[in-house]
mmCIF file with all atom_site columns, C-alpha atoms in Angstrom:
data_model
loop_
_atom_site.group_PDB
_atom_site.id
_atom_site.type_symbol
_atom_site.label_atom_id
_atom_site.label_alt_id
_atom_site.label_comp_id
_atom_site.label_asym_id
_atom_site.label_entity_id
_atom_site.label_seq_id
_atom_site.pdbx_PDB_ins_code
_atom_site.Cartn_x
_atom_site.Cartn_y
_atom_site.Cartn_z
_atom_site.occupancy
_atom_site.B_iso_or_equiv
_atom_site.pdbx_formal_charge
_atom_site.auth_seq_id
_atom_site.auth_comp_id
_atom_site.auth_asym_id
_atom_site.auth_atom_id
_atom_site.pdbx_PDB_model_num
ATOM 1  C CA . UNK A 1 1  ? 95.648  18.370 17.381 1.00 96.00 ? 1  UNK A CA 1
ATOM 2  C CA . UNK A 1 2  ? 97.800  19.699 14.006 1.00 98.00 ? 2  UNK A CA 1
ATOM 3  C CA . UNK A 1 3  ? 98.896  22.821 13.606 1.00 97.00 ? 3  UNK A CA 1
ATOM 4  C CA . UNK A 1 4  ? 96.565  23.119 10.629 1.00 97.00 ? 4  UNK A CA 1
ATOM 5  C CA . UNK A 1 5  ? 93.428  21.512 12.321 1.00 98.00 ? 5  UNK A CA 1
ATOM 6  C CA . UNK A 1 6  ? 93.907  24.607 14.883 1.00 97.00 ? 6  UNK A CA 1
ATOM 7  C CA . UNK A 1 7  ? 94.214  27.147 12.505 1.00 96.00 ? 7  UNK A CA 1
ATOM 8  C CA . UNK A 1 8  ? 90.982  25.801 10.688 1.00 96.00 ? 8  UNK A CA 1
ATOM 9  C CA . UNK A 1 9  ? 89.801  25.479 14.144 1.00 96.00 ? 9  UNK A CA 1
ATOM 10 C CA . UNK A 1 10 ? 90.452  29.453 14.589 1.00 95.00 ? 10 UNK A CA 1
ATOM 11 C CA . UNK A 1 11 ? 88.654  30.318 11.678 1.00 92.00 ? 11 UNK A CA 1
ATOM 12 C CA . UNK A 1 12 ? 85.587  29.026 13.173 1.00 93.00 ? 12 UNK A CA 1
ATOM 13 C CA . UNK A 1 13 ? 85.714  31.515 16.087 1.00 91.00 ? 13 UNK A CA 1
ATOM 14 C CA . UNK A 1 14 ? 87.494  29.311 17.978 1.00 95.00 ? 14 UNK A CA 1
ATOM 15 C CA . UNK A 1 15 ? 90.859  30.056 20.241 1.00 95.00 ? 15 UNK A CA 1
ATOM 16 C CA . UNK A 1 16 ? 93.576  27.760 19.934 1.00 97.00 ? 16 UNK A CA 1
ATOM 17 C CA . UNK A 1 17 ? 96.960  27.091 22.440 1.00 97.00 ? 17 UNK A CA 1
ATOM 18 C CA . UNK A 1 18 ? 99.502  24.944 23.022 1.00 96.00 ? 18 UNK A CA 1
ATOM 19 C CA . UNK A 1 19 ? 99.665  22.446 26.061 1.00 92.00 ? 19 UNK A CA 1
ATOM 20 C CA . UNK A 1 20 ? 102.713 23.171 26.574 1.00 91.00 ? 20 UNK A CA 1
ATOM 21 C CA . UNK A 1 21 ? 102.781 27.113 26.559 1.00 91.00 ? 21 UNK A CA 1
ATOM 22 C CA . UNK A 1 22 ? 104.095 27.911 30.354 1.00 85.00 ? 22 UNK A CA 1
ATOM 23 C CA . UNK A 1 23 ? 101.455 30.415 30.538 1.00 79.00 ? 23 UNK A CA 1
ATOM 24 C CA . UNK A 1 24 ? 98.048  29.992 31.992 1.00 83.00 ? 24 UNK A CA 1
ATOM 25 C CA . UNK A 1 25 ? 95.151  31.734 29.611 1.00 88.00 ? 25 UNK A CA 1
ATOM 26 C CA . UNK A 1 26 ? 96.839  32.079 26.679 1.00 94.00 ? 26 UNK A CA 1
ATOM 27 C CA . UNK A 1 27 ? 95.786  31.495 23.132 1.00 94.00 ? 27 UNK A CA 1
ATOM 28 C CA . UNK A 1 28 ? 95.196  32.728 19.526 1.00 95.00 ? 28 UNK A CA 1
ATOM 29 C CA . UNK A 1 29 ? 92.062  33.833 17.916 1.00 93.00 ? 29 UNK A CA 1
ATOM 30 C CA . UNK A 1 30 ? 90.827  35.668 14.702 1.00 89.00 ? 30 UNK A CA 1
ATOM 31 C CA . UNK A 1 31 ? 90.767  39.198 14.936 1.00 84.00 ? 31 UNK A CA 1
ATOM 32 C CA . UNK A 1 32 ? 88.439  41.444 12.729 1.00 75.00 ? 32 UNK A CA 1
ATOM 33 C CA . UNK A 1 33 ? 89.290  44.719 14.404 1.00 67.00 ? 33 UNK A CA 1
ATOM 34 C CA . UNK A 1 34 ? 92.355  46.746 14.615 1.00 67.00 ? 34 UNK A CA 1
ATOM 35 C CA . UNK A 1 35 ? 92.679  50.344 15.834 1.00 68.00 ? 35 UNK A CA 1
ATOM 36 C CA . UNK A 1 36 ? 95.767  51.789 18.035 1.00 67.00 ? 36 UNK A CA 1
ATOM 37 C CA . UNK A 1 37 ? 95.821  54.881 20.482 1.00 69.00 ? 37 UNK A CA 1
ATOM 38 C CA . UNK A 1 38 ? 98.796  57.390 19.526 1.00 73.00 ? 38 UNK A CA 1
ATOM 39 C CA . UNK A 1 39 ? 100.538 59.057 22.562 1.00 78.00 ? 39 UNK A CA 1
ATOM 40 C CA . UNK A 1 40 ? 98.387  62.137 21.965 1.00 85.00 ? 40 UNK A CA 1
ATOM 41 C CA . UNK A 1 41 ? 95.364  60.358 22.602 1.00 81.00 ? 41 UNK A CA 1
ATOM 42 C CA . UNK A 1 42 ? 93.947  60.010 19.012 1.00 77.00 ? 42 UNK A CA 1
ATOM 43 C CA . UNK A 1 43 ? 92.343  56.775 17.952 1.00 72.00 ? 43 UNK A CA 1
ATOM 44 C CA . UNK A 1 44 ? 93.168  55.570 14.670 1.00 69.00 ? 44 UNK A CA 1
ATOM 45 C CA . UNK A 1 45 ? 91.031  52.522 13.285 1.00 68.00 ? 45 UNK A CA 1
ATOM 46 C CA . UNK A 1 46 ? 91.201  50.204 10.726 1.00 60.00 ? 46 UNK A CA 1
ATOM 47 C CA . UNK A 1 47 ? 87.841  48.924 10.128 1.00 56.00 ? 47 UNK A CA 1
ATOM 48 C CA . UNK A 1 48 ? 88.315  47.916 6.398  1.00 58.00 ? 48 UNK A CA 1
ATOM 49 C CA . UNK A 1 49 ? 92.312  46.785 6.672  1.00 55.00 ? 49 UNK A CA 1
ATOM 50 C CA . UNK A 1 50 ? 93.223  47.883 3.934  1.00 60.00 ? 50 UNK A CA 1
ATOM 51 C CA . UNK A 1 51 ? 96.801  47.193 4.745  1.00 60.00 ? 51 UNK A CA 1
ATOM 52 C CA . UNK A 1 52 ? 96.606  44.080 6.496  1.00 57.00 ? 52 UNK A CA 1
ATOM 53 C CA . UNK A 1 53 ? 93.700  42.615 4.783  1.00 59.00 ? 53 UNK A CA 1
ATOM 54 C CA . UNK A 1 54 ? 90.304  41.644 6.781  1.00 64.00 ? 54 UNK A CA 1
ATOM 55 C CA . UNK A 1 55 ? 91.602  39.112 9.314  1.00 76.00 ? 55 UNK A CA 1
ATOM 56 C CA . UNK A 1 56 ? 94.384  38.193 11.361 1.00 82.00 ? 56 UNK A CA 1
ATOM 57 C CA . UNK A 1 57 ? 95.719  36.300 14.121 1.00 88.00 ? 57 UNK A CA 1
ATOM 58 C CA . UNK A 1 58 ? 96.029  37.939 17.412 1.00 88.00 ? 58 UNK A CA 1
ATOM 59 C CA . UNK A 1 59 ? 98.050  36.025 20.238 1.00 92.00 ? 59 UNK A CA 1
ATOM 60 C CA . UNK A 1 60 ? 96.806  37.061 23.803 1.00 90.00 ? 60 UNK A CA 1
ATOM 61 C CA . UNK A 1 61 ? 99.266  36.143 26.539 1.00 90.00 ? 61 UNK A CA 1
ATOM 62 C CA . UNK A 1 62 ? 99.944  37.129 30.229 1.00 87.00 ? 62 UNK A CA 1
ATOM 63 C CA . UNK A 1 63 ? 101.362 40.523 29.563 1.00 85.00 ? 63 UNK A CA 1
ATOM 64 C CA . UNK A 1 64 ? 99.027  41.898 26.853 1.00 86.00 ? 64 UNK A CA 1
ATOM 65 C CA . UNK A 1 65 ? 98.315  40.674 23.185 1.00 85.00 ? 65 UNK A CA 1
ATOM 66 C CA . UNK A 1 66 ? 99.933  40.502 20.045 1.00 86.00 ? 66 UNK A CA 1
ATOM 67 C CA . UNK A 1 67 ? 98.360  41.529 16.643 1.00 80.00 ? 67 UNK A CA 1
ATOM 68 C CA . UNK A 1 68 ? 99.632  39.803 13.821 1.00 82.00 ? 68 UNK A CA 1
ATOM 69 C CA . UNK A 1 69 ? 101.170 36.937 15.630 1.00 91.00 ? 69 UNK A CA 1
ATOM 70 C CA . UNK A 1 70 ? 103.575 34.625 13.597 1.00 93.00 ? 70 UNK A CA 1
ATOM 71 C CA . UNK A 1 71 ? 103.727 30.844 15.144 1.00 95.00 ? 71 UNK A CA 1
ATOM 72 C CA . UNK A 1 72 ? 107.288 29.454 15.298 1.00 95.00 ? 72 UNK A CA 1
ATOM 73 C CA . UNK A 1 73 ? 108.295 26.799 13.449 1.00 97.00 ? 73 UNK A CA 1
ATOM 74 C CA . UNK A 1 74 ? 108.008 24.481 16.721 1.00 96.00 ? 74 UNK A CA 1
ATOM 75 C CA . UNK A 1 75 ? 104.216 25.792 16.718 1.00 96.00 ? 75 UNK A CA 1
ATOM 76 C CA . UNK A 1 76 ? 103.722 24.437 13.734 1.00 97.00 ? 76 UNK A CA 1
ATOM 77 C CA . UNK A 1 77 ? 105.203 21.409 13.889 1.00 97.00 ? 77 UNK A CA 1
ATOM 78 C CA . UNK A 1 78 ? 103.354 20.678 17.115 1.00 97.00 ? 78 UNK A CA 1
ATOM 79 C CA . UNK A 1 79 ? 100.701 18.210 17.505 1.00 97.00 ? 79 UNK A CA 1
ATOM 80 C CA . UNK A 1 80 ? 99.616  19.584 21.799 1.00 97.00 ? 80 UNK A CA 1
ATOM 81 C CA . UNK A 1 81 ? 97.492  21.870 19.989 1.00 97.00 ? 81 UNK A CA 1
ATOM 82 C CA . UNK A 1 82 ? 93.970  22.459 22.389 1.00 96.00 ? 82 UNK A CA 1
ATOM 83 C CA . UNK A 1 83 ? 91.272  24.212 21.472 1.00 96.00 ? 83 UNK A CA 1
ATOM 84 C CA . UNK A 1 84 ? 88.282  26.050 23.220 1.00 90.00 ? 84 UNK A CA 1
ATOM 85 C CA . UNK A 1 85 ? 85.048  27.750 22.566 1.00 72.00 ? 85 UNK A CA 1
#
């Protein structure tokens, strides 16, 4: 699968990943929901992203996730692109 057939993919709820990622369980999705905890404990939300706009891709990986992930060139190239419900 394309690069672009994932992301399309994606926006139908879908998570995409690369075959050839090295780690097991990782893949992208559409987030709709971003809030952060600041080291004094406060939540701060972002319900209406008004800086980000209303989506975004969020990469979850072995050691965590990553809001606002940015595929690599090689990413997009790619044609090992899996996805699953």
């Amino acid at each position: 699968m394309t690069f672009a057939s994932a992301i399309n993919s994606i926006k139908q709820g879908n998570k995409a990943y690369r075959k050839s990622w090295n780690g097991k369980n990782q893949y992208v999705c559409m987030a709709t929901m971003m809030e952060c905890e600041l080291s004094d404990g406060t939540i701060l939300a972002d319900f209406e992203h008004k800086n980000i706009g209303s989506h975004f891709l969020m990469f979850v990986g072995t050691s965590g996730y990553q809001c606002g992930w940015l595929a690599s060139q090689e990413d997009m190239l790619a044609d090992d692109w899996e996805v699953s419900l």
